[in-house]
Amino acid sequence: MTKDITKITPYNSEATKKSQVEDMFDNIAPKYDLLNHVLSMKIDVLWRNILVNWMKKDSPQEVLDVATGTGDLAIAVEKGTGSKVIGLDLSQQMLNVGVIKIKKLKLDGKISMQKGDAENLPFEDNRFDAVSVAFGVRNFENLTKGLAELRRVVKDNKSVYILEFSKVEGFMAPFYMFYFKNILPAIGRLVSKDNRAYTYLPDSVNAFPFGEKMRQILLDTGFKKVEYKKLSLGIATIYKATK
C-alpha cells in the first residue's frame, strides 16, 4: 500500500514535516549542488531546460520559483525567458548559497531570493505570469494547500510548471529502484554527512502521486487544464497546470 506523502518526513522527530524539511535542507545546503549534479549525472540540467522551453511559449515577464533552493531553476528561467524571477524557499541556508551563485553570474538585478512558505505565499492573487517548482511539491506538508497557493498567485489563463520525480516503469524499474534505494542514499550520507536526507528522497518519491494521479489532483485543485511530459523513462515528470 502506498504511504501518505504527508507522513513521510526526513527525521523521526515530533517536529512538523515543514520544520524537518527546513532543517534537512539547512543541513545539506553546502553540499547540495555537488550531490544533485553527481547523483543525477547532470540530467537535472536537461530537465530544467525542457521546463523552461515549455514556459517560454507563455512569454512571462515575472515568474515565481517556489522551493527555489540554491536557485538553479530560477537562473534557468531568467536565462531562457528574460523574465524577472523571485525565488522563494523555506531554507535560509539554501538561499544563502543561491544568493552567492546569482551574484557571481551578475543576475542579482534580475533574480531576487527570499525566505518564505509555499503553503502561505506572501504575494497577492493573480500576480505572476508563471510559477515554477522543481522537486519541491513532494516536500509540502499539505500538498492540496500548497498547490492551491501556487494557483492563487498565478494569473488567469497562465500556468504553474511543476518538475517532480516520478517512477520508472517497465524493464528498467528494478535497476533504477536498486540505485535509488541503495546506492544514492549511501553516496548522499557519505558526502552530506546527513544520515537521513538521502533516505528521505526515495521514501518520499515512492509515496508521491505521479502521472494521471497527479494530473487529477491538480484538476481537483481548480486548474482548468493539466498536461504532463514524462522525462528519461519516467524518472521525472513536468506538469503544466493552467489556471
PDB file of C-alpha atoms in Angstrom:
ATOM      1  CA  MET A   1       0.000   0.000   0.000  1.00  0.00           C
ATOM      2  CA  THR A   2       1.259   3.491  -0.873  1.00  0.00           C
ATOM      3  CA  LYS A   3       2.068   5.585   2.176  1.00  0.00           C
ATOM      4  CA  ASP A   4       0.551   9.016   2.757  1.00  0.00           C
ATOM      5  CA  ILE A   5       3.108  11.548   1.435  1.00  0.00           C
ATOM      6  CA  THR A   6       2.325  13.915   4.338  1.00  0.00           C
ATOM      7  CA  LYS A   7       3.501  11.223   6.775  1.00  0.00           C
ATOM      8  CA  ILE A   8       6.902  10.797   5.077  1.00  0.00           C
ATOM      9  CA  THR A   9       9.332  13.036   6.979  1.00  0.00           C
ATOM     10  CA  PRO A  10      13.125  13.481   6.864  1.00  0.00           C
ATOM     11  CA  TYR A  11      13.695  12.776  10.553  1.00  0.00           C
ATOM     12  CA  ASN A  12      11.860  10.640  13.071  1.00  0.00           C
ATOM     13  CA  SER A  13      11.049  13.535  15.386  1.00  0.00           C
ATOM     14  CA  GLU A  14       7.994  15.200  16.876  1.00  0.00           C
ATOM     15  CA  ALA A  15       8.563  18.339  14.773  1.00  0.00           C
ATOM     16  CA  THR A  16       6.215  19.126  11.885  1.00  0.00           C
ATOM     17  CA  LYS A  17       7.158  17.926   8.406  1.00  0.00           C
ATOM     18  CA  LYS A  18       7.701  21.558   7.381  1.00  0.00           C
ATOM     19  CA  SER A  19      10.175  22.115  10.214  1.00  0.00           C
ATOM     20  CA  GLN A  20      12.007  18.866   9.470  1.00  0.00           C
ATOM     21  CA  VAL A  21      12.277  19.702   5.745  1.00  0.00           C
ATOM     22  CA  GLU A  22      13.705  23.132   6.615  1.00  0.00           C
ATOM     23  CA  ASP A  23      16.275  21.554   8.973  1.00  0.00           C
ATOM     24  CA  MET A  24      17.222  18.930   6.383  1.00  0.00           C
ATOM     25  CA  PHE A  25      17.930  21.460   3.640  1.00  0.00           C
ATOM     26  CA  ASP A  26      19.773  23.746   6.057  1.00  0.00           C
ATOM     27  CA  ASN A  27      21.965  20.744   6.931  1.00  0.00           C
ATOM     28  CA  ILE A  28      22.789  19.675   3.370  1.00  0.00           C
ATOM     29  CA  ALA A  29      22.934  23.135   1.743  1.00  0.00           C
ATOM     30  CA  PRO A  30      26.773  23.344   1.465  1.00  0.00           C
ATOM     31  CA  LYS A  31      26.937  20.049  -0.481  1.00  0.00           C
ATOM     32  CA  TYR A  32      23.548  20.191  -2.196  1.00  0.00           C
ATOM     33  CA  ASP A  33      24.611  21.367  -5.658  1.00  0.00           C
ATOM     34  CA  LEU A  34      27.523  18.921  -5.834  1.00  0.00           C
ATOM     35  CA  LEU A  35      25.367  15.985  -4.796  1.00  0.00           C
ATOM     36  CA  ASN A  36      22.477  16.994  -7.019  1.00  0.00           C
ATOM     37  CA  HIS A  37      24.578  17.054 -10.173  1.00  0.00           C
ATOM     38  CA  VAL A  38      26.658  13.967  -9.318  1.00  0.00           C
ATOM     39  CA  LEU A  39      23.715  11.783  -8.318  1.00  0.00           C
ATOM     40  CA  SER A  40      21.677  12.770 -11.378  1.00  0.00           C
ATOM     41  CA  MET A  41      24.716  12.748 -13.703  1.00  0.00           C
ATOM     42  CA  LYS A  42      23.658  16.333 -14.560  1.00  0.00           C
ATOM     43  CA  ILE A  43      20.498  15.129 -16.270  1.00  0.00           C
ATOM     44  CA  ASP A  44      18.623  17.507 -13.932  1.00  0.00           C
ATOM     45  CA  VAL A  45      20.031  20.379 -16.025  1.00  0.00           C
ATOM     46  CA  LEU A  46      18.348  18.935 -19.127  1.00  0.00           C
ATOM     47  CA  TRP A  47      15.056  18.542 -17.263  1.00  0.00           C
ATOM     48  CA  ARG A  48      15.078  22.165 -16.141  1.00  0.00           C
ATOM     49  CA  ASN A  49      15.799  23.337 -19.670  1.00  0.00           C
ATOM     50  CA  ILE A  50      12.835  21.342 -21.010  1.00  0.00           C
ATOM     51  CA  LEU A  51      10.614  23.055 -18.424  1.00  0.00           C
ATOM     52  CA  VAL A  52      11.967  26.493 -19.378  1.00  0.00           C
ATOM     53  CA  ASN A  53      11.438  25.853 -23.101  1.00  0.00           C
ATOM     54  CA  TRP A  54       7.823  24.922 -22.360  1.00  0.00           C
ATOM     55  CA  MET A  55       7.362  28.033 -20.213  1.00  0.00           C
ATOM     56  CA  LYS A  56       8.997  30.268 -22.826  1.00  0.00           C
ATOM     57  CA  LYS A  57       5.908  29.936 -25.040  1.00  0.00           C
ATOM     58  CA  ASP A  58       3.976  31.965 -22.437  1.00  0.00           C
ATOM     59  CA  SER A  59       6.427  34.911 -22.743  1.00  0.00           C
ATOM     60  CA  PRO A  60       6.383  35.572 -18.980  1.00  0.00           C
ATOM     61  CA  GLN A  61       7.548  38.922 -17.595  1.00  0.00           C
ATOM     62  CA  GLU A  62       7.565  37.945 -13.913  1.00  0.00           C
ATOM     63  CA  VAL A  63       7.968  34.396 -12.596  1.00  0.00           C
ATOM     64  CA  LEU A  64       7.803  32.975  -9.078  1.00  0.00           C
ATOM     65  CA  ASP A  65      10.082  29.985  -8.467  1.00  0.00           C
ATOM     66  CA  VAL A  66       8.852  28.159  -5.357  1.00  0.00           C
ATOM     67  CA  ALA A  67      11.149  25.843  -3.385  1.00  0.00           C
ATOM     68  CA  THR A  68      13.944  27.521  -5.320  1.00  0.00           C
ATOM     69  CA  GLY A  69      16.710  26.006  -3.178  1.00  0.00           C
ATOM     70  CA  THR A  70      20.043  27.277  -4.453  1.00  0.00           C
ATOM     71  CA  GLY A  71      18.365  28.889  -7.450  1.00  0.00           C
ATOM     72  CA  ASP A  72      19.165  26.533 -10.349  1.00  0.00           C
ATOM     73  CA  LEU A  73      15.690  26.718 -11.870  1.00  0.00           C
ATOM     74  CA  ALA A  74      15.357  30.452 -11.162  1.00  0.00           C
ATOM     75  CA  ILE A  75      18.613  31.017 -13.079  1.00  0.00           C
ATOM     76  CA  ALA A  76      17.487  28.786 -15.967  1.00  0.00           C
ATOM     77  CA  VAL A  77      14.139  30.622 -16.141  1.00  0.00           C
ATOM     78  CA  GLU A  78      15.815  34.042 -16.248  1.00  0.00           C
ATOM     79  CA  LYS A  79      18.305  32.959 -18.908  1.00  0.00           C
ATOM     80  CA  GLY A  80      15.671  31.207 -21.009  1.00  0.00           C
ATOM     81  CA  THR A  81      12.823  33.725 -20.814  1.00  0.00           C
ATOM     82  CA  GLY A  82      14.475  37.013 -19.837  1.00  0.00           C
ATOM     83  CA  SER A  83      11.841  37.454 -17.141  1.00  0.00           C
ATOM     84  CA  LYS A  84      12.231  38.884 -13.668  1.00  0.00           C
ATOM     85  CA  VAL A  85      12.302  35.987 -11.175  1.00  0.00           C
ATOM     86  CA  ILE A  86      11.541  35.779  -7.469  1.00  0.00           C
ATOM     87  CA  GLY A  87      12.967  32.666  -5.822  1.00  0.00           C
ATOM     88  CA  LEU A  88      11.293  31.578  -2.582  1.00  0.00           C
ATOM     89  CA  ASP A  89      12.408  28.849  -0.199  1.00  0.00           C
ATOM     90  CA  LEU A  90      11.901  27.633   3.354  1.00  0.00           C
ATOM     91  CA  SER A  91      15.637  27.057   3.951  1.00  0.00           C
ATOM     92  CA  GLN A  92      17.759  30.141   4.593  1.00  0.00           C
ATOM     93  CA  GLN A  93      20.987  28.162   4.165  1.00  0.00           C
ATOM     94  CA  MET A  94      19.952  27.035   0.673  1.00  0.00           C
ATOM     95  CA  LEU A  95      19.023  30.624  -0.200  1.00  0.00           C
ATOM     96  CA  ASN A  96      22.411  31.841   1.044  1.00  0.00           C
ATOM     97  CA  VAL A  97      24.165  29.503  -1.403  1.00  0.00           C
ATOM     98  CA  GLY A  98      21.836  30.666  -4.170  1.00  0.00           C
ATOM     99  CA  VAL A  99      22.472  34.362  -3.492  1.00  0.00           C
ATOM    100  CA  ILE A 100      26.231  33.846  -3.896  1.00  0.00           C
ATOM    101  CA  LYS A 101      25.673  31.926  -7.143  1.00  0.00           C
ATOM    102  CA  ILE A 102      23.367  34.624  -8.544  1.00  0.00           C
ATOM    103  CA  LYS A 103      25.819  37.411  -7.673  1.00  0.00           C
ATOM    104  CA  LYS A 104      28.657  35.550  -9.409  1.00  0.00           C
ATOM    105  CA  LEU A 105      26.503  35.350 -12.533  1.00  0.00           C
ATOM    106  CA  LYS A 106      25.673  39.087 -12.183  1.00  0.00           C
ATOM    107  CA  LEU A 107      21.969  38.251 -12.144  1.00  0.00           C
ATOM    108  CA  ASP A 108      21.141  39.862  -8.787  1.00  0.00           C
ATOM    109  CA  GLY A 109      19.316  42.656 -10.627  1.00  0.00           C
ATOM    110  CA  LYS A 110      17.045  40.101 -12.317  1.00  0.00           C
ATOM    111  CA  ILE A 111      16.621  37.405  -9.654  1.00  0.00           C
ATOM    112  CA  SER A 112      15.705  38.107  -6.029  1.00  0.00           C
ATOM    113  CA  MET A 113      15.685  35.460  -3.312  1.00  0.00           C
ATOM    114  CA  GLN A 114      13.507  35.436  -0.226  1.00  0.00           C
ATOM    115  CA  LYS A 115      12.618  33.108   2.621  1.00  0.00           C
ATOM    116  CA  GLY A 116       9.006  32.000   2.676  1.00  0.00           C
ATOM    117  CA  ASP A 117       6.486  29.206   2.987  1.00  0.00           C
ATOM    118  CA  ALA A 118       4.993  27.701  -0.184  1.00  0.00           C
ATOM    119  CA  GLU A 119       1.758  26.977   1.676  1.00  0.00           C
ATOM    120  CA  ASN A 120       1.374  30.622   2.758  1.00  0.00           C
ATOM    121  CA  LEU A 121       2.793  32.661  -0.111  1.00  0.00           C
ATOM    122  CA  PRO A 122       3.378  36.363   0.706  1.00  0.00           C
ATOM    123  CA  PHE A 123       2.030  37.596  -2.643  1.00  0.00           C
ATOM    124  CA  GLU A 124      -1.284  38.946  -3.878  1.00  0.00           C
ATOM    125  CA  ASP A 125      -3.687  36.949  -6.050  1.00  0.00           C
ATOM    126  CA  ASN A 126      -3.093  36.756  -9.817  1.00  0.00           C
ATOM    127  CA  ARG A 127       0.350  38.370  -9.694  1.00  0.00           C
ATOM    128  CA  PHE A 128       2.684  36.146 -11.716  1.00  0.00           C
ATOM    129  CA  ASP A 129       2.832  35.251 -15.410  1.00  0.00           C
ATOM    130  CA  ALA A 130       4.139  31.797 -14.451  1.00  0.00           C
ATOM    131  CA  VAL A 131       5.023  29.831 -11.324  1.00  0.00           C
ATOM    132  CA  SER A 132       7.629  27.060 -11.267  1.00  0.00           C
ATOM    133  CA  VAL A 133       8.594  24.392  -8.748  1.00  0.00           C
ATOM    134  CA  ALA A 134      11.396  21.866  -9.218  1.00  0.00           C
ATOM    135  CA  PHE A 135      11.497  18.914  -6.821  1.00  0.00           C
ATOM    136  CA  GLY A 136       9.607  20.861  -4.164  1.00  0.00           C
ATOM    137  CA  VAL A 137       5.936  19.876  -4.069  1.00  0.00           C
ATOM    138  CA  ARG A 138       6.922  16.461  -2.716  1.00  0.00           C
ATOM    139  CA  ASN A 139       8.090  18.254   0.436  1.00  0.00           C
ATOM    140  CA  PHE A 140       4.889  20.213   1.064  1.00  0.00           C
ATOM    141  CA  GLU A 141       3.368  19.482   4.447  1.00  0.00           C
ATOM    142  CA  ASN A 142      -0.103  19.893   2.932  1.00  0.00           C
ATOM    143  CA  LEU A 143       0.007  19.133  -0.800  1.00  0.00           C
ATOM    144  CA  THR A 144      -3.503  20.419  -1.555  1.00  0.00           C
ATOM    145  CA  LYS A 145      -2.922  23.687   0.297  1.00  0.00           C
ATOM    146  CA  GLY A 146       0.438  24.219  -1.411  1.00  0.00           C
ATOM    147  CA  LEU A 147      -0.966  23.597  -4.889  1.00  0.00           C
ATOM    148  CA  ALA A 148      -3.893  25.921  -4.173  1.00  0.00           C
ATOM    149  CA  GLU A 149      -1.424  28.662  -3.209  1.00  0.00           C
ATOM    150  CA  LEU A 150       0.504  28.203  -6.466  1.00  0.00           C
ATOM    151  CA  ARG A 151      -2.766  28.531  -8.361  1.00  0.00           C
ATOM    152  CA  ARG A 152      -3.816  31.596  -6.353  1.00  0.00           C
ATOM    153  CA  VAL A 153      -0.767  33.704  -7.229  1.00  0.00           C
ATOM    154  CA  VAL A 154      -0.597  32.889 -10.959  1.00  0.00           C
ATOM    155  CA  LYS A 155      -2.661  34.978 -13.379  1.00  0.00           C
ATOM    156  CA  ASP A 156      -5.810  33.675 -15.063  1.00  0.00           C
ATOM    157  CA  ASN A 157      -5.043  31.636 -18.193  1.00  0.00           C
ATOM    158  CA  LYS A 158      -1.390  31.351 -17.099  1.00  0.00           C
ATOM    159  CA  SER A 159       0.366  28.213 -15.866  1.00  0.00           C
ATOM    160  CA  VAL A 160       2.148  26.563 -12.987  1.00  0.00           C
ATOM    161  CA  TYR A 161       5.063  24.324 -14.051  1.00  0.00           C
ATOM    162  CA  ILE A 162       5.987  21.501 -11.697  1.00  0.00           C
ATOM    163  CA  LEU A 163       9.071  19.315 -12.215  1.00  0.00           C
ATOM    164  CA  GLU A 164       8.992  16.349  -9.873  1.00  0.00           C
ATOM    165  CA  PHE A 165      10.370  12.854  -9.551  1.00  0.00           C
ATOM    166  CA  SER A 166       8.071  10.047 -10.636  1.00  0.00           C
ATOM    167  CA  LYS A 167       8.676   6.331 -11.065  1.00  0.00           C
ATOM    168  CA  VAL A 168      10.433   4.407 -13.806  1.00  0.00           C
ATOM    169  CA  GLU A 169       8.145   1.739 -15.213  1.00  0.00           C
ATOM    170  CA  GLY A 170       8.915  -1.297 -17.338  1.00  0.00           C
ATOM    171  CA  PHE A 171      12.067  -3.427 -17.518  1.00  0.00           C
ATOM    172  CA  MET A 172      14.346  -0.665 -16.160  1.00  0.00           C
ATOM    173  CA  ALA A 173      12.302  -0.217 -12.976  1.00  0.00           C
ATOM    174  CA  PRO A 174      14.105  -2.811 -10.787  1.00  0.00           C
ATOM    175  CA  PHE A 175      17.569  -1.478 -11.710  1.00  0.00           C
ATOM    176  CA  TYR A 176      16.572   2.108 -11.092  1.00  0.00           C
ATOM    177  CA  MET A 177      14.920   1.322  -7.745  1.00  0.00           C
ATOM    178  CA  PHE A 178      18.044  -0.545  -6.592  1.00  0.00           C
ATOM    179  CA  TYR A 179      20.152   2.541  -7.374  1.00  0.00           C
ATOM    180  CA  PHE A 180      17.574   4.885  -5.857  1.00  0.00           C
ATOM    181  CA  LYS A 181      17.130   2.945  -2.605  1.00  0.00           C
ATOM    182  CA  ASN A 182      20.675   1.676  -2.024  1.00  0.00           C
ATOM    183  CA  ILE A 183      23.437   3.478  -3.921  1.00  0.00           C
ATOM    184  CA  LEU A 184      22.038   7.022  -3.928  1.00  0.00           C
ATOM    185  CA  PRO A 185      21.434   7.192  -0.129  1.00  0.00           C
ATOM    186  CA  ALA A 186      24.907   5.746   0.564  1.00  0.00           C
ATOM    187  CA  ILE A 187      26.623   8.424  -1.554  1.00  0.00           C
ATOM    188  CA  GLY A 188      24.375  11.102  -0.053  1.00  0.00           C
ATOM    189  CA  ARG A 189      25.234  10.097   3.507  1.00  0.00           C
ATOM    190  CA  LEU A 190      28.933   9.955   2.726  1.00  0.00           C
ATOM    191  CA  VAL A 191      29.123  13.416   1.164  1.00  0.00           C
ATOM    192  CA  SER A 192      26.468  15.367   3.075  1.00  0.00           C
ATOM    193  CA  LYS A 193      27.064  13.747   6.494  1.00  0.00           C
ATOM    194  CA  ASP A 194      23.280  13.742   6.962  1.00  0.00           C
ATOM    195  CA  ASN A 195      22.207  10.158   7.635  1.00  0.00           C
ATOM    196  CA  ARG A 196      18.559  10.685   6.787  1.00  0.00           C
ATOM    197  CA  ALA A 197      18.326  13.254   3.964  1.00  0.00           C
ATOM    198  CA  TYR A 198      19.047  10.883   1.082  1.00  0.00           C
ATOM    199  CA  THR A 199      16.951   8.088   2.557  1.00  0.00           C
ATOM    200  CA  TYR A 200      14.027  10.507   2.738  1.00  0.00           C
ATOM    201  CA  LEU A 201      14.415  11.151  -1.011  1.00  0.00           C
ATOM    202  CA  PRO A 202      13.447   7.649  -2.246  1.00  0.00           C
ATOM    203  CA  ASP A 203      10.891   7.284   0.549  1.00  0.00           C
ATOM    204  CA  SER A 204       9.129  10.498  -0.470  1.00  0.00           C
ATOM    205  CA  VAL A 205       9.301   9.691  -4.190  1.00  0.00           C
ATOM    206  CA  ASN A 206       7.743   6.279  -3.585  1.00  0.00           C
ATOM    207  CA  ALA A 207       4.842   7.872  -1.700  1.00  0.00           C
ATOM    208  CA  PHE A 208       4.251  10.746  -4.128  1.00  0.00           C
ATOM    209  CA  PRO A 209       1.410  10.583  -6.696  1.00  0.00           C
ATOM    210  CA  PHE A 210       2.546  10.907 -10.306  1.00  0.00           C
ATOM    211  CA  GLY A 211       1.205  10.851 -13.841  1.00  0.00           C
ATOM    212  CA  GLU A 212      -2.591  10.621 -14.047  1.00  0.00           C
ATOM    213  CA  LYS A 213      -2.983  10.707 -10.253  1.00  0.00           C
ATOM    214  CA  MET A 214      -1.081  13.979 -10.017  1.00  0.00           C
ATOM    215  CA  ARG A 215      -2.974  15.356 -13.002  1.00  0.00           C
ATOM    216  CA  GLN A 216      -6.273  14.620 -11.249  1.00  0.00           C
ATOM    217  CA  ILE A 217      -5.083  16.240  -8.015  1.00  0.00           C
ATOM    218  CA  LEU A 218      -4.209  19.408  -9.952  1.00  0.00           C
ATOM    219  CA  LEU A 219      -7.618  19.415 -11.689  1.00  0.00           C
ATOM    220  CA  ASP A 220      -9.316  18.917  -8.309  1.00  0.00           C
ATOM    221  CA  THR A 221      -7.344  21.917  -7.012  1.00  0.00           C
ATOM    222  CA  GLY A 222      -9.098  24.065  -9.601  1.00  0.00           C
ATOM    223  CA  PHE A 223      -6.780  24.177 -12.599  1.00  0.00           C
ATOM    224  CA  LYS A 224      -8.786  24.036 -15.828  1.00  0.00           C
ATOM    225  CA  LYS A 225      -6.212  22.163 -17.908  1.00  0.00           C
ATOM    226  CA  VAL A 226      -3.295  19.909 -16.958  1.00  0.00           C
ATOM    227  CA  GLU A 227      -0.714  18.446 -19.338  1.00  0.00           C
ATOM    228  CA  TYR A 228       2.394  16.480 -18.475  1.00  0.00           C
ATOM    229  CA  LYS A 229       5.577  15.160 -20.034  1.00  0.00           C
ATOM    230  CA  LYS A 230       7.473  12.113 -18.792  1.00  0.00           C
ATOM    231  CA  LEU A 231      11.245  12.550 -18.821  1.00  0.00           C
ATOM    232  CA  SER A 232      14.054   9.967 -19.024  1.00  0.00           C
ATOM    233  CA  LEU A 233      11.900   6.817 -18.974  1.00  0.00           C
ATOM    234  CA  GLY A 234       9.713   8.300 -16.236  1.00  0.00           C
ATOM    235  CA  ILE A 235      12.389   9.232 -13.699  1.00  0.00           C
ATOM    236  CA  ALA A 236      10.833  12.704 -13.613  1.00  0.00           C
ATOM    237  CA  THR A 237       7.714  14.395 -14.959  1.00  0.00           C
ATOM    238  CA  ILE A 238       6.848  18.012 -15.806  1.00  0.00           C
ATOM    239  CA  TYR A 239       3.254  19.084 -15.182  1.00  0.00           C
ATOM    240  CA  LYS A 240       1.810  22.224 -16.774  1.00  0.00           C
ATOM    241  CA  ALA A 241      -1.307  23.263 -14.884  1.00  0.00           C
ATOM    242  CA  THR A 242      -3.229  26.187 -16.402  1.00  0.00           C
ATOM    243  CA  LYS A 243      -5.498  28.367 -14.260  1.00  0.00           C
TER     244      LYS A 243
END
